[in-house]
Each structure stands twice: as structure tokens, then as C-alpha cells.
CSV table of C-alpha atoms in Angstrom, one decimal:
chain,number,residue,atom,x,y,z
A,222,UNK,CA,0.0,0.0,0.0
A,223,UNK,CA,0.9,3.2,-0.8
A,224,UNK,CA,2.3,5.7,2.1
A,225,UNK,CA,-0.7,7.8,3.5
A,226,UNK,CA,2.2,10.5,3.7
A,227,UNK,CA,3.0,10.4,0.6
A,228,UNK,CA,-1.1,10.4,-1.1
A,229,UNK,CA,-1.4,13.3,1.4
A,230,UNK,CA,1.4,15.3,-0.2
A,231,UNK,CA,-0.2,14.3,-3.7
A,232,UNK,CA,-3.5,15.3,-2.7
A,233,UNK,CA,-2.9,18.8,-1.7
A,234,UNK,CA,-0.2,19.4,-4.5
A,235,UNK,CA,-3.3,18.8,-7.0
A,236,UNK,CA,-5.4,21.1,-4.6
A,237,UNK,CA,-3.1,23.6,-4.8
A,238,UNK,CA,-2.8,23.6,-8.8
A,239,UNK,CA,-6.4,23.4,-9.1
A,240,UNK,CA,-6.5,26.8,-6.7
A,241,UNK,CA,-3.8,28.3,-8.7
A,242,UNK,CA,-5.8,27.3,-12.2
A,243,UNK,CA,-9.2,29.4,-10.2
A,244,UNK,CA,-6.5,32.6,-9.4
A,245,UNK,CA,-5.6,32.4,-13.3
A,246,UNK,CA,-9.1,32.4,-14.1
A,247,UNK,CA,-9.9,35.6,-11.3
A,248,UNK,CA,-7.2,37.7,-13.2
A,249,UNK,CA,-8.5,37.0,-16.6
A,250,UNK,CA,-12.0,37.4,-15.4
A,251,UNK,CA,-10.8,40.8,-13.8
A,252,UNK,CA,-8.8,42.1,-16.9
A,253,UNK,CA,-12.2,41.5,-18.8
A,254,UNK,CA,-14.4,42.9,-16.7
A,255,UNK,CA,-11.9,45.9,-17.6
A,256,UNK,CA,-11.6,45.3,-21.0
A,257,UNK,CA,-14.7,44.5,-22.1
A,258,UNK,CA,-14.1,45.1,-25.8
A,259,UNK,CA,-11.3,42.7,-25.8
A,260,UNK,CA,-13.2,40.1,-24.1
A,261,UNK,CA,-15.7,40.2,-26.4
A,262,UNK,CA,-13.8,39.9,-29.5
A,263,UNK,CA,-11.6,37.5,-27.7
A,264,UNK,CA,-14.5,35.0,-26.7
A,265,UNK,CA,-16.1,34.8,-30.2
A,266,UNK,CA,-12.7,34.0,-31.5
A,267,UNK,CA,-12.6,31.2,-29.2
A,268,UNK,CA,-16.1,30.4,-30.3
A,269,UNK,CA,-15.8,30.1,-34.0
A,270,UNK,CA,-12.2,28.0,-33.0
A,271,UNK,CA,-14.3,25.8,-31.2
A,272,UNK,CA,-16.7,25.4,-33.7
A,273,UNK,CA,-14.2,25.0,-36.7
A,274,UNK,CA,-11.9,22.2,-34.6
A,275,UNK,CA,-15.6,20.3,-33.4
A,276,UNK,CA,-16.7,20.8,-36.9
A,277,UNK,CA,-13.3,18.8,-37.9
A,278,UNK,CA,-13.1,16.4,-35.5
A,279,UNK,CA,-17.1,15.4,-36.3
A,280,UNK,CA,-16.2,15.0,-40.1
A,281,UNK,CA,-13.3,12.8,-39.3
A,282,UNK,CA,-15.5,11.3,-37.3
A,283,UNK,CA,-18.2,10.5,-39.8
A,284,UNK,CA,-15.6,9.6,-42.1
A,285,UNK,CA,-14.2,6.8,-39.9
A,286,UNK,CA,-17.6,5.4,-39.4
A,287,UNK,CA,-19.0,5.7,-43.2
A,288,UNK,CA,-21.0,3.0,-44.3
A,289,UNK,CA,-23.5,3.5,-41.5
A,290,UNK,CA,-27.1,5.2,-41.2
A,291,UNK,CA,-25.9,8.4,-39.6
A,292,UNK,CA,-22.8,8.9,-41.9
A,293,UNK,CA,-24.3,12.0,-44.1
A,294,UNK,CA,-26.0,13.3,-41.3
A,295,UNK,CA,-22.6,13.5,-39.3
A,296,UNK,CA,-20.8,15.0,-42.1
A,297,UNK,CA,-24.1,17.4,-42.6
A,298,UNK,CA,-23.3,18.8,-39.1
A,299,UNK,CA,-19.7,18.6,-39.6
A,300,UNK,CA,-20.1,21.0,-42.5
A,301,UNK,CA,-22.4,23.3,-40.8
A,302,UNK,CA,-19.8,23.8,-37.8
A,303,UNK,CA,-16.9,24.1,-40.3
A,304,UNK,CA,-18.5,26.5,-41.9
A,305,UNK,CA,-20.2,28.8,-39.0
A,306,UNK,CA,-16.6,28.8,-37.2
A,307,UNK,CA,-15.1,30.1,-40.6
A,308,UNK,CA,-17.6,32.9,-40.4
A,309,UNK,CA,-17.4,33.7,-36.8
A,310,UNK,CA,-13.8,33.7,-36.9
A,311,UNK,CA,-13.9,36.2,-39.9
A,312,UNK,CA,-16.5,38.3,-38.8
A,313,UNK,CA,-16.3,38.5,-35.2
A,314,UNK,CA,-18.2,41.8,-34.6
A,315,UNK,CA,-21.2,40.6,-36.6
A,316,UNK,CA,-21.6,37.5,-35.0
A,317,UNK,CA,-21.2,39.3,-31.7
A,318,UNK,CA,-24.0,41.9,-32.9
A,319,UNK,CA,-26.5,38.7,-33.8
A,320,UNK,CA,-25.5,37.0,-30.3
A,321,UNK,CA,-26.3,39.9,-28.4
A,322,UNK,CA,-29.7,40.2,-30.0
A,323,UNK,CA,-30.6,37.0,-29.1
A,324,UNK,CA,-29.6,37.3,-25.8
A,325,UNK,CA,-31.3,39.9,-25.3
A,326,UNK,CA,-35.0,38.5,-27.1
A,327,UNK,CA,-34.1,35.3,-24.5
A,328,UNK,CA,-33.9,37.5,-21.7
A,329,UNK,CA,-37.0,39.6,-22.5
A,330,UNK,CA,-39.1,35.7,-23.6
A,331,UNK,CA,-37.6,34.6,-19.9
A,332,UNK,CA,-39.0,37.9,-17.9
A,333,UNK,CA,-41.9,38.0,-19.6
A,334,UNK,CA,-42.5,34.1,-19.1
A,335,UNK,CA,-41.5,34.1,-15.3
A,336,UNK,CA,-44.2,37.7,-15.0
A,337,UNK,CA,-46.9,35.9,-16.5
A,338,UNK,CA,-46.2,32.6,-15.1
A,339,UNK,CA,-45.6,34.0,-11.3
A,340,UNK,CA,-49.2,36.2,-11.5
A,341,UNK,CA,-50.8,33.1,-12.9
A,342,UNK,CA,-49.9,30.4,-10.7
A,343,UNK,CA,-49.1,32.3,-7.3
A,344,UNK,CA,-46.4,29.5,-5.7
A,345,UNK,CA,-44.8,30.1,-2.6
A,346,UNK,CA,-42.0,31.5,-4.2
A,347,UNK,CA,-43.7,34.0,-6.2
A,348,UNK,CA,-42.0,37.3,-5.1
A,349,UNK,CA,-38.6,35.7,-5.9
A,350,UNK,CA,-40.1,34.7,-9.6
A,351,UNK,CA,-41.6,38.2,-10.1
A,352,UNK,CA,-38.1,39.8,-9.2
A,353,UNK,CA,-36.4,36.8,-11.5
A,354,UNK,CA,-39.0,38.2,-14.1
A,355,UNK,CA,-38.7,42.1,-13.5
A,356,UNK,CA,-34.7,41.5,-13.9
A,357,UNK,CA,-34.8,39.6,-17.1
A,358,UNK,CA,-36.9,41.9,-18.6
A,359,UNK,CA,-35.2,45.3,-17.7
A,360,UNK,CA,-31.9,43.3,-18.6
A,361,UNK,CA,-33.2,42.6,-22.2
A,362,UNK,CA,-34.5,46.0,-22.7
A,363,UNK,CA,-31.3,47.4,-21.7
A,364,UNK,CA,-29.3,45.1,-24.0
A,365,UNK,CA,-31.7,45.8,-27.2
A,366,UNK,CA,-32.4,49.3,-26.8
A,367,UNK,CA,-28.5,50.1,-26.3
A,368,UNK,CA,-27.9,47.3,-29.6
A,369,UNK,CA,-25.7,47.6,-31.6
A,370,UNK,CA,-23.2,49.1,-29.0
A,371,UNK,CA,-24.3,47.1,-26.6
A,372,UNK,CA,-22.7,44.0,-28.7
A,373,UNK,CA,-19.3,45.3,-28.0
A,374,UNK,CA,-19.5,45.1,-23.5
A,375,UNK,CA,-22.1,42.3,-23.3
A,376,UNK,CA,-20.6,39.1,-24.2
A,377,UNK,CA,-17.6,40.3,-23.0
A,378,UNK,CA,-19.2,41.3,-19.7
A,379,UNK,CA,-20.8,37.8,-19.4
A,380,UNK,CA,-17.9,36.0,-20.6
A,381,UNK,CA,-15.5,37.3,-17.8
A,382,UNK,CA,-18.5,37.0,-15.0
A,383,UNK,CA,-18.5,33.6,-15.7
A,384,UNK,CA,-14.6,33.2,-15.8
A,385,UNK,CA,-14.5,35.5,-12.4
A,386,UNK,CA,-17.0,32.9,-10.4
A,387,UNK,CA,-15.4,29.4,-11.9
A,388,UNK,CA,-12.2,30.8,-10.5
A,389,UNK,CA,-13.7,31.8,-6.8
A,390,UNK,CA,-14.8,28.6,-7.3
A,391,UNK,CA,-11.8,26.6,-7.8
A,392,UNK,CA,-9.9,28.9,-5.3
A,393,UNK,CA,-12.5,28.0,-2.7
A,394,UNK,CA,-12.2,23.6,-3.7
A,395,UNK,CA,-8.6,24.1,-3.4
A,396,UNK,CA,-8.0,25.7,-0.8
A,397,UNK,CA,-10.2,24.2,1.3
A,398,UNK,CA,-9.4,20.3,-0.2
A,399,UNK,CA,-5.5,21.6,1.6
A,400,UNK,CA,-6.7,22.2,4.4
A,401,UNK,CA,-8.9,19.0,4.9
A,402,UNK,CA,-6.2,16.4,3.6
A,403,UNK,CA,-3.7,18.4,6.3
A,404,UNK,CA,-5.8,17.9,9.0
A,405,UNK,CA,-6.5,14.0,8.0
A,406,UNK,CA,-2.7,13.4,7.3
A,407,UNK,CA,-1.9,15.3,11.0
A,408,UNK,CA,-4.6,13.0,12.5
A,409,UNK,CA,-3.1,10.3,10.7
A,410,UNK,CA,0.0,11.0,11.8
A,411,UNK,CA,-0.2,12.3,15.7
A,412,UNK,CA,-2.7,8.8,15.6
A,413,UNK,CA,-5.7,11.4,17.3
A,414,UNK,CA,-9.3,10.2,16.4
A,415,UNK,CA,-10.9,11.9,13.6
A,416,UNK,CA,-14.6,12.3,15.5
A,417,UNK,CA,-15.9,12.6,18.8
A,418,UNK,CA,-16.5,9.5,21.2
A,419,UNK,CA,-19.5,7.7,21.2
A,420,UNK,CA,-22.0,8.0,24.2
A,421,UNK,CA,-21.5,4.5,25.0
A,422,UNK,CA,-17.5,4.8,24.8
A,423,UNK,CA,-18.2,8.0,27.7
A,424,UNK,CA,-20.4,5.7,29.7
A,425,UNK,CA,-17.6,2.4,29.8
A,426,UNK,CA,-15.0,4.8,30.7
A,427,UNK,CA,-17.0,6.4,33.8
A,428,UNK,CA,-17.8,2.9,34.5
């Protein structure tokens, strides 16, 4: 068996990389909340790269497997994300402004979905869906009536929100995964019991 020292020192090595991975993501979340402009064009570059590498992988996928039912739907698909990574990668700005639109027609459908569906069915949560409701509509107002400026802050916005809370996170797993495998390898080591004793463990020893 393998040394509990040793898995101990393992452990909260790959806690601590997975804390430093969340501070990586905290600084790029940060700089984007800065730069918004540059996270947007930056994230629908990684977007149309994303599609365009799927897109090949699928093709080479359907090729490996021709001969079957699903073989010109596969390459269909294939073809489809080849080509919308080509054109997001080529025209980021425009596929930014047609992403931001929909976002914001999903956000105003969501609102106006959770308004009517809050008044109509009047759960114990309705306050909190009537808020939900009020938000996603204002939000989507916002976003459409500023469009198509608001396609240069909002994906970017989003984008390095979500990057920012992955990282706290990660930070917050790895961190505290540390501190939990120190305090089983110290009980380990110092031989102390990990819980309290039992009632009837109290009661033999008064005995």
C-alpha cells in the first residue's frame, strides 16, 4: 500500500494547482471585466475556434464510421460547424451583434415568461419569480435598446463574470481540499481520532 504520507502530499499538490488554475481564471475574469471590448472579440474567437476544430473532429469522425445510417448526417453537421466557425472567426463583430440580440430576445421571452407565469400560478415563491421576471426583462430592454453598441461590452461582460465565479470557485475547492487532507494526514500522523467518542465509549470509561 501506498504511504498515506506520501497520497497526502499528492492530494494537496493537485489542490493547490487546481487553486492556482481558479487565481488564473480571477485575473482573466478581472482584466475582462476591464476590458470589455477585448473580451468580447476575444470569446467569439474562441467560439468560431471551437466550432471549426468540433466541426473537424465530427467530419473525421463520420468519415471513420461511413458506411453507416448516420454517416451523411454526421458530415451534414460537420459542415455546418466548419463553416459557422469560418464565419465567426472572420467576422467576429457581426456574429457578436446577432449574439447579443438574441440574448437579449431570451432574456425579455424569460422575464416575460416568469411575470406571467408568477401572477398566474401564485407558488410560494412568487416574489422571488416576479423579481427573477422584473430583472430579465429590464436586462433585455437594456441590452436591445442600447444594440448595436451594446454588442461590444455584453458578451464580454458575461464571458468574464463567468470566468471571475469558476475561478472563486476553484480557489474555494482548493483551498479548502488543503486544508482538509492536512488535517487528515496530521490526525493520521499524531494517531488522534478523527470524531468525537461515542455515548457508550463515555459511559464504559466512567464505568
Amino acid at each position: 500500500m501506498a504511504d498515506p504520507a506520501v497520497q497526502g502530499r499528492e492530494l494537496r499538490r493537485s489542490f493547490g494547482r487546481l487553486a492556482l488554475l481558479g487565481a488564473l481564471l480571477v485575473v482573466a475574469g478581472l482584466v475582462g471585466l476591464v476590458y470589455t471590448g477585448a473580451a468580447t472579440l476575444t470569446s467569439m474567437i474562441l467560439f468560431g475556434w471551437l466550432l471549426l476544430i468540433g466541426g473537424v473532429v465530427g467530419l473525421l469522425h463520420a468519415v471513420e464510421s461511413r458506411g453507416t445510417n448516420y454517416f451523411w448526417l454526421g458530415v451534414v453537421v460537420a459542415a455546418l460547424n466548419i463553416a459557422a466557425g469560418v464565419v465567426v472567426i472572420r467576422h467576429p463583430h457581426g456574429t457578436a451583434e446577432a449574439l447579443t440580440m438574441f440574448a437579449a430576445l431570451l432574456f425579455l421571452t424569460g422575464g416575460l415568461f416568469r411575470l406571467v407565469g408568477s401572477v398566474v400560478v401564485r407558488g410560494p415563491q412568487m416574489g422571488w419569480t416576479l423579481l427573477q421576471g422584473a430583472f430579465g426583462l429590464l436586462l433585455g430592454l437594456l441590452v436591445l435598446f442600447d444594440w448595436p453598441h451594446s454588442s461590444l461590452y455584453v458578451l464580454g461582460l458575461f464571458f468574464s463574470l463567468a470566468l471571475l465565479f469558476d475561478g472563486l470557485g476553484l480557489i474555494a475547492i482548493g483551498v479548502g481540499g488543503r486544508r482538509i487532507v492536512s488535517l487528515v494526514s496530521e490526525q493520521t500522523v499524531t494517531g488522534e481520532p478523527t470524531g468525537k467518542p461515542s455515548e457508550e465509549d463515555q459511559k464504559q470509561s466512567e464505568n
